[in-house]
Tab-separated table of C-alpha atoms in Angstrom:
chain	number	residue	atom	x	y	z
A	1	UNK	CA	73.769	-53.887	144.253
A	2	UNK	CA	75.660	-51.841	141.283
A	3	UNK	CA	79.017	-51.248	141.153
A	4	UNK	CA	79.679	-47.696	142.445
A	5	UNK	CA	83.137	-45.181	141.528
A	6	UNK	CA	86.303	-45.367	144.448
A	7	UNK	CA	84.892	-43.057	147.238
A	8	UNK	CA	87.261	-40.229	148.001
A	9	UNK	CA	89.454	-41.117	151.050
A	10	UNK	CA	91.624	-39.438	154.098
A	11	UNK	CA	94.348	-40.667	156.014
A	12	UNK	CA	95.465	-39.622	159.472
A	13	UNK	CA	97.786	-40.887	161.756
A	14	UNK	CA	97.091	-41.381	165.252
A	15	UNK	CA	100.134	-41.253	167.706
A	16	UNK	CA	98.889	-43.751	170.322
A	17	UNK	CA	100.748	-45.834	173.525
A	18	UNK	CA	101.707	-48.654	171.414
A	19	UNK	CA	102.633	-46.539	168.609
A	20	UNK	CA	101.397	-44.851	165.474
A	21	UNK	CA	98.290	-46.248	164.210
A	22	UNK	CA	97.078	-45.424	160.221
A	23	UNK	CA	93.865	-45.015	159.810
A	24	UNK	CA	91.503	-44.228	156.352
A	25	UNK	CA	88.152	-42.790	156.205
A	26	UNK	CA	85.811	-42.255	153.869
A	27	UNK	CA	82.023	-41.519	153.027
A	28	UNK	CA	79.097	-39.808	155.412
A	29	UNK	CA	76.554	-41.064	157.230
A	30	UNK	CA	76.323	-44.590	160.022
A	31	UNK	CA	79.851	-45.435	160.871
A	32	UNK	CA	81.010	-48.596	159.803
A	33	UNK	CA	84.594	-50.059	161.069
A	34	UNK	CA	86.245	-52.444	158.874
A	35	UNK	CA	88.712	-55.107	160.382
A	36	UNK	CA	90.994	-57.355	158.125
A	37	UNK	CA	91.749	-60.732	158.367
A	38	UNK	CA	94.917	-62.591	159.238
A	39	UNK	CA	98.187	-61.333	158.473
A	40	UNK	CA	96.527	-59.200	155.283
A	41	UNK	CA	95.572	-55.329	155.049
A	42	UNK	CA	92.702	-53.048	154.551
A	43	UNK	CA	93.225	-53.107	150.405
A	44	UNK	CA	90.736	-56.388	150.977
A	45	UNK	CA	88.163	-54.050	151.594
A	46	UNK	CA	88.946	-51.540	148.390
A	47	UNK	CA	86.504	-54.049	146.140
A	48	UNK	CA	83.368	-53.374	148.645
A	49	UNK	CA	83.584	-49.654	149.806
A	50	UNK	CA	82.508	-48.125	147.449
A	51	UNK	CA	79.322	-50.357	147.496
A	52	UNK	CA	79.309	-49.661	151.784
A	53	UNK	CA	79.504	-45.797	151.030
A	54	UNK	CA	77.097	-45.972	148.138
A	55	UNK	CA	74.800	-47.624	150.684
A	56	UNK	CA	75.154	-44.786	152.995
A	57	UNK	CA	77.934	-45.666	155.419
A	58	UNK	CA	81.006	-43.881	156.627
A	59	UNK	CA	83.949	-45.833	156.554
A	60	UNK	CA	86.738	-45.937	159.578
A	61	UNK	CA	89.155	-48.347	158.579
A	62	UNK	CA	92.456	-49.085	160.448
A	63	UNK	CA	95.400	-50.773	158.834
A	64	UNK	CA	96.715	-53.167	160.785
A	65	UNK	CA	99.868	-52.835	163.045
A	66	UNK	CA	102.853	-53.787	160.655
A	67	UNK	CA	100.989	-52.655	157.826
A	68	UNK	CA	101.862	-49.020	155.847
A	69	UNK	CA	102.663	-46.530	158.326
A	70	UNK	CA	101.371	-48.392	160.980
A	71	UNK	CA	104.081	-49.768	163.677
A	72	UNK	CA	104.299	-52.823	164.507
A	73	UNK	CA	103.015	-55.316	167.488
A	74	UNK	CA	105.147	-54.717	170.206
A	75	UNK	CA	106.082	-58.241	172.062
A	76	UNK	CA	103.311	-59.967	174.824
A	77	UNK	CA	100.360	-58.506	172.998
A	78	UNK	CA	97.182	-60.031	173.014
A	79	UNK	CA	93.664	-59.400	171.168
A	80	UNK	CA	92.744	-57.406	173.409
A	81	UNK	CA	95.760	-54.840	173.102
A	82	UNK	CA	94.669	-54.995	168.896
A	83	UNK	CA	91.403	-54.218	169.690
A	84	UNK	CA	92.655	-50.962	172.206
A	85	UNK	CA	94.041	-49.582	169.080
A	86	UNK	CA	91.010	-49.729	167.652
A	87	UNK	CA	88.774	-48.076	170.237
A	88	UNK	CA	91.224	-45.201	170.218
A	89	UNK	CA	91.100	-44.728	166.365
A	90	UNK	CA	87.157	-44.877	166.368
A	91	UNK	CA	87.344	-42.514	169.518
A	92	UNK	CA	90.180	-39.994	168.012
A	93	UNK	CA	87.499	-39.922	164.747
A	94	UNK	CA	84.727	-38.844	167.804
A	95	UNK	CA	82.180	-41.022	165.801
A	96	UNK	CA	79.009	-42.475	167.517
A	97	UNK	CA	78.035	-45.954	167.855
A	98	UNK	CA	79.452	-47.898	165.066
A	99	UNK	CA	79.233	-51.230	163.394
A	100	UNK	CA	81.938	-52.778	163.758
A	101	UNK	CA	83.134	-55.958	161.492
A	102	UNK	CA	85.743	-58.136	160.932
A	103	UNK	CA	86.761	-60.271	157.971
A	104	UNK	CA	88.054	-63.973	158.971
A	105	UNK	CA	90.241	-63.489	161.726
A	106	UNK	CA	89.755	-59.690	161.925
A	107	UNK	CA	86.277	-60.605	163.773
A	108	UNK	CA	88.115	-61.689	167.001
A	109	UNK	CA	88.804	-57.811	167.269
A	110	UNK	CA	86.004	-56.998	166.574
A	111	UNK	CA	84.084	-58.827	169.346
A	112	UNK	CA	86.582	-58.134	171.702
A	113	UNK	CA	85.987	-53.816	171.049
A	114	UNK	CA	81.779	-55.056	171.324
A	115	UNK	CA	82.275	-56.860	174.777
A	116	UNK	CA	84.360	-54.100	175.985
A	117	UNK	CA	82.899	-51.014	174.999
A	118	UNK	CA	78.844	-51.393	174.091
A	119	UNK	CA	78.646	-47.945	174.266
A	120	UNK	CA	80.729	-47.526	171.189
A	121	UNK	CA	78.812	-50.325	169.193
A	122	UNK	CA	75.506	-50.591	167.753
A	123	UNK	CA	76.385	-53.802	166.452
A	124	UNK	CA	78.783	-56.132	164.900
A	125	UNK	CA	79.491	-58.742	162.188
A	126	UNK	CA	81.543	-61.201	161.562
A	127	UNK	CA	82.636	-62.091	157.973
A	128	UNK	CA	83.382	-66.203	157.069
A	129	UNK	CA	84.828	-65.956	160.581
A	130	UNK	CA	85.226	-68.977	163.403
A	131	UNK	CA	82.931	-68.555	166.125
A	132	UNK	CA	85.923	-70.160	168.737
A	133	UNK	CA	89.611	-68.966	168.307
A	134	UNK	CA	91.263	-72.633	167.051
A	135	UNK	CA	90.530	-73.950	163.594
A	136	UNK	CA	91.545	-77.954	162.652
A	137	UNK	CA	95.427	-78.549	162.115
A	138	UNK	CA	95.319	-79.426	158.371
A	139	UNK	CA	93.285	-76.005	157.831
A	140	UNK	CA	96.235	-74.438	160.390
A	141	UNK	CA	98.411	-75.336	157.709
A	142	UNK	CA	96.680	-74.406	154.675
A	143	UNK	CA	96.492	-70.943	156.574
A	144	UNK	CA	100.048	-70.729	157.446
A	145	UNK	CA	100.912	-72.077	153.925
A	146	UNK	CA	99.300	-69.227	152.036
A	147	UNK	CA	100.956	-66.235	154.106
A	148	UNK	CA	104.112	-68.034	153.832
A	149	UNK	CA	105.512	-65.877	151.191
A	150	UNK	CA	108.877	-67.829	151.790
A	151	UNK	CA	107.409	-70.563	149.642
A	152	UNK	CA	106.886	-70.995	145.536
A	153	UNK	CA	103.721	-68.950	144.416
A	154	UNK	CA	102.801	-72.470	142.806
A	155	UNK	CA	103.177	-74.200	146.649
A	156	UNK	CA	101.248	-70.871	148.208
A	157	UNK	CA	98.298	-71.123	145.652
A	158	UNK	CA	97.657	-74.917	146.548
A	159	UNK	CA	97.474	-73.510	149.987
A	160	UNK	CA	95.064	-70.665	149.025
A	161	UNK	CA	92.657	-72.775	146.905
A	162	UNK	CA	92.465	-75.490	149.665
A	163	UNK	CA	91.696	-73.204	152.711
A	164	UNK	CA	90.256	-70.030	151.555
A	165	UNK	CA	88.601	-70.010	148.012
A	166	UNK	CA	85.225	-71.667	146.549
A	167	UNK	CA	86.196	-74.426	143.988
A	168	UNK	CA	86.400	-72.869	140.284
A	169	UNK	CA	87.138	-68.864	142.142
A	170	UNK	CA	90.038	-67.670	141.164
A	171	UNK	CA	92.557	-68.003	144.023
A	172	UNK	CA	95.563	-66.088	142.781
A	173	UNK	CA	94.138	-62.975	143.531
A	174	UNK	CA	94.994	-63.098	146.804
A	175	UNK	CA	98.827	-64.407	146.519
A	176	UNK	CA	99.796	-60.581	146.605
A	177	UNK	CA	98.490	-58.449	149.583
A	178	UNK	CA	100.308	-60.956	152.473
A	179	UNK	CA	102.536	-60.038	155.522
A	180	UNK	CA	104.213	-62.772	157.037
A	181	UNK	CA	105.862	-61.009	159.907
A	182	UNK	CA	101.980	-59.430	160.690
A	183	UNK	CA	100.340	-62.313	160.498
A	184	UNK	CA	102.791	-64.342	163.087
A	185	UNK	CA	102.714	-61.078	165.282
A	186	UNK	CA	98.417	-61.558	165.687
A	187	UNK	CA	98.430	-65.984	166.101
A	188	UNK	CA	101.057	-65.115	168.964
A	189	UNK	CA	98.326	-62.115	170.159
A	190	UNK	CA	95.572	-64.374	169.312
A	191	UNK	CA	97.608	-67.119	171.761
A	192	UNK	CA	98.566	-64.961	174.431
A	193	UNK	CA	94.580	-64.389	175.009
A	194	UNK	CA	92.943	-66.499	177.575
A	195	UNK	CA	89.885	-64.908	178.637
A	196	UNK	CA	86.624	-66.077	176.464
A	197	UNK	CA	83.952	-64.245	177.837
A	198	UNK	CA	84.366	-61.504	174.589
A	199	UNK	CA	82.756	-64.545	172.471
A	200	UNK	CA	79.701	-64.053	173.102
A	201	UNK	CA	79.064	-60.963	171.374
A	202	UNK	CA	75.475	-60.944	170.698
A	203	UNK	CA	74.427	-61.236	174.281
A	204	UNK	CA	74.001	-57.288	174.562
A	205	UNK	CA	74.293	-56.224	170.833
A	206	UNK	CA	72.873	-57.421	167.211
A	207	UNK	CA	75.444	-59.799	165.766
A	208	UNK	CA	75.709	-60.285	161.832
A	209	UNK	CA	77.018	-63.590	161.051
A	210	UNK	CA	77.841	-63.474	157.116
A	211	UNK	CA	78.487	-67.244	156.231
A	212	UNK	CA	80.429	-67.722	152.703
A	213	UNK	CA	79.092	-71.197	151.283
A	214	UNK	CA	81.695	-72.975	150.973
A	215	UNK	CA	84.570	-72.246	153.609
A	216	UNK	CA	86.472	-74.308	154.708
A	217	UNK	CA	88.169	-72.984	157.511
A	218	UNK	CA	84.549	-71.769	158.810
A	219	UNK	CA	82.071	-74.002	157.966
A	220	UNK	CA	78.396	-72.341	157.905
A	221	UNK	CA	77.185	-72.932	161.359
A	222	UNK	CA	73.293	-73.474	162.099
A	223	UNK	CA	71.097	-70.273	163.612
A	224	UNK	CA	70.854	-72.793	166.831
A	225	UNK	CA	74.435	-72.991	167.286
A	226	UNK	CA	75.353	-69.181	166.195
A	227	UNK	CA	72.981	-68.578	168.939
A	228	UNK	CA	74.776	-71.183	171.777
A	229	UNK	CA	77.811	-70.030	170.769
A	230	UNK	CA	77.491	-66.341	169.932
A	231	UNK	CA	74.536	-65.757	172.077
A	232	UNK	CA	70.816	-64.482	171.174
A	233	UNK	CA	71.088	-61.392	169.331
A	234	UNK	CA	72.494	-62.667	165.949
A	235	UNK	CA	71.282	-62.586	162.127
A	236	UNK	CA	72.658	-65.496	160.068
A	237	UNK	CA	73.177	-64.648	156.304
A	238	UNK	CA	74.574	-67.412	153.694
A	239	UNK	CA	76.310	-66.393	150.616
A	240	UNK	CA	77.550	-68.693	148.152
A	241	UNK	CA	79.668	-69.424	145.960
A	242	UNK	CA	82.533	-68.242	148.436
A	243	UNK	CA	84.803	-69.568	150.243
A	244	UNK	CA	86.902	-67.875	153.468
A	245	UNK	CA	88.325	-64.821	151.161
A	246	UNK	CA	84.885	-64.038	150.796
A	247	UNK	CA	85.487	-60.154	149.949
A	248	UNK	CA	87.538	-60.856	146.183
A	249	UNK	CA	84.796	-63.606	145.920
A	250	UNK	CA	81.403	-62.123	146.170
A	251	UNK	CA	81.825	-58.147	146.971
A	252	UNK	CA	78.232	-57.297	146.239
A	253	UNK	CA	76.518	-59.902	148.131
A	254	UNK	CA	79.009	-59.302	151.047
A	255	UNK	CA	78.105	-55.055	150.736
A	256	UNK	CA	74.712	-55.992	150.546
A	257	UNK	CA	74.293	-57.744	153.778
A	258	UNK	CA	76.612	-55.396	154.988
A	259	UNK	CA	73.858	-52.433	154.283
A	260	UNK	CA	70.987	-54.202	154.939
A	261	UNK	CA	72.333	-55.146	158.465
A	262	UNK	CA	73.412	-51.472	159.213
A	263	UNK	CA	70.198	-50.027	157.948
A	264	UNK	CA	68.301	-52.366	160.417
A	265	UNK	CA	70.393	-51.528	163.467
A	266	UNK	CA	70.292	-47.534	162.689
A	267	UNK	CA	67.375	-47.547	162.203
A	268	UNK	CA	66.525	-49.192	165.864
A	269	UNK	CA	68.352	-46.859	167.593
């Protein structure tokens, strides 16, 4: 896939419950939502959209609570209450079944808004994402490290390069672009959920698992145990040389499998 020029883009605002909510479009054609990862905004995704609406798609991306114009968290909320926001963006936009993805820990949300409300999904993917909700404690702290803006940039790079980037990828690219305050706000959300039957989000919808190589906060699980874990709908795809940043790593392969994934499910339905 070729690099394409920046898409033109809109912004609205949508005053919701829990608060104003910013949310950018761009592009025409399938609807594709696009869901950050921990404690970091939609910029991640400025390296593939123009490759997603180049490949047809039309791009609904909400910017985290905390994050530009939109408010905060408010206290006691849980994935699910992230997810609400979501549904009422992609409803306020009156769009039709979307994909929905998530990047990392941005996928949690987005399997939450598939077990919730099918009708508003055709299907879903998860990007170098965990297919439970806990990762190992040393990872915990590579995680925490790196959005720790608190600490030396040398300290918060260690952190980077040991939990989210391929060996020999350039890991400073990502010590910009953090939000402490956000990213505590969504591992108290993430905390404060109990329920697990949102997991399995390929029982009743095609599930896009995109795998980066070499993560090592999400280790490339086999198809058998995407399948036990995710359930029976779900498309493994492997790209390597990445790590869990996946997006500043390999944007092309990650669009790509983005398209081709989209293409198949549009075309199904």
């Amino acid at each position: 896939m070729t690099a394409a020029p920046s898409p033109a883009w809109e912004m609205h605002l949508h005053e919701l419950p829990s608060g104003t909510l910013e949310v950018f479009t761009m592009g025409a054609g399938h609807p594709l939502v696009l869901l950050p990862s921990l404690g970091r905004g939609q910029e991640d995704f400025d390296g593939i959209a123009p490759l997603l609406v180049a490949g047809g798609l039309r791009l609904i991306r909400p910017e985290p609570r905390g994050i530009g114009r939109s408010d905060p968290l408010r206290a006691g909320a849980t994935l699910h209450d992230m997810a609400a926001d979501v549904i009422a963006a992609m409803q306020a936009e009156r769009i039709g079944p979307a994909l929905v993805a998530g990047h990392a820990a941005g996928n949690w949300v987005a399997r939450i808004i598939t077990h919730a409300r099918p009708d508003l999904v055709a299907g879903c993917a998860m990007l170098a994402a965990v297919t439970g909700t806990t990762v190992r404690p040393e990872i915990s702290a590579a995680i925490a490290g790196s959005f720790d803006t608190d600490l030396p940039a040398a300290e918060r790079l260690e952190h980077l390069r040991r939990g989210y980037f391929a060996p020999g990828n350039d890991a400073s690219v990502w010590l910009e672009g953090w939000h402490k305050d956000v990213a505590l706000a969504q591992r108290a959300a993430r905390e404060a959920t109990t329920d697990r039957a949102w997991l399995r989000a390929a029982e009743n919808r095609p599930l896009l698992y995109v795998a980066a190589a070499e993560d090592a906060i999400a280790a490339p699980p086999s198809e058998d145990e995407l399948r036990d874990a995710l359930g029976p709908q779900v498309t493994r795809v492997v790209i390597d040389r990445a790590g869990h940043a996946l997006l500043p790593e390999q944007p092309e392969a990650t669009a790509a499998a983005l398209v081709a994934f989209a293409r198949r499910i549009f075309s199904a339905a």
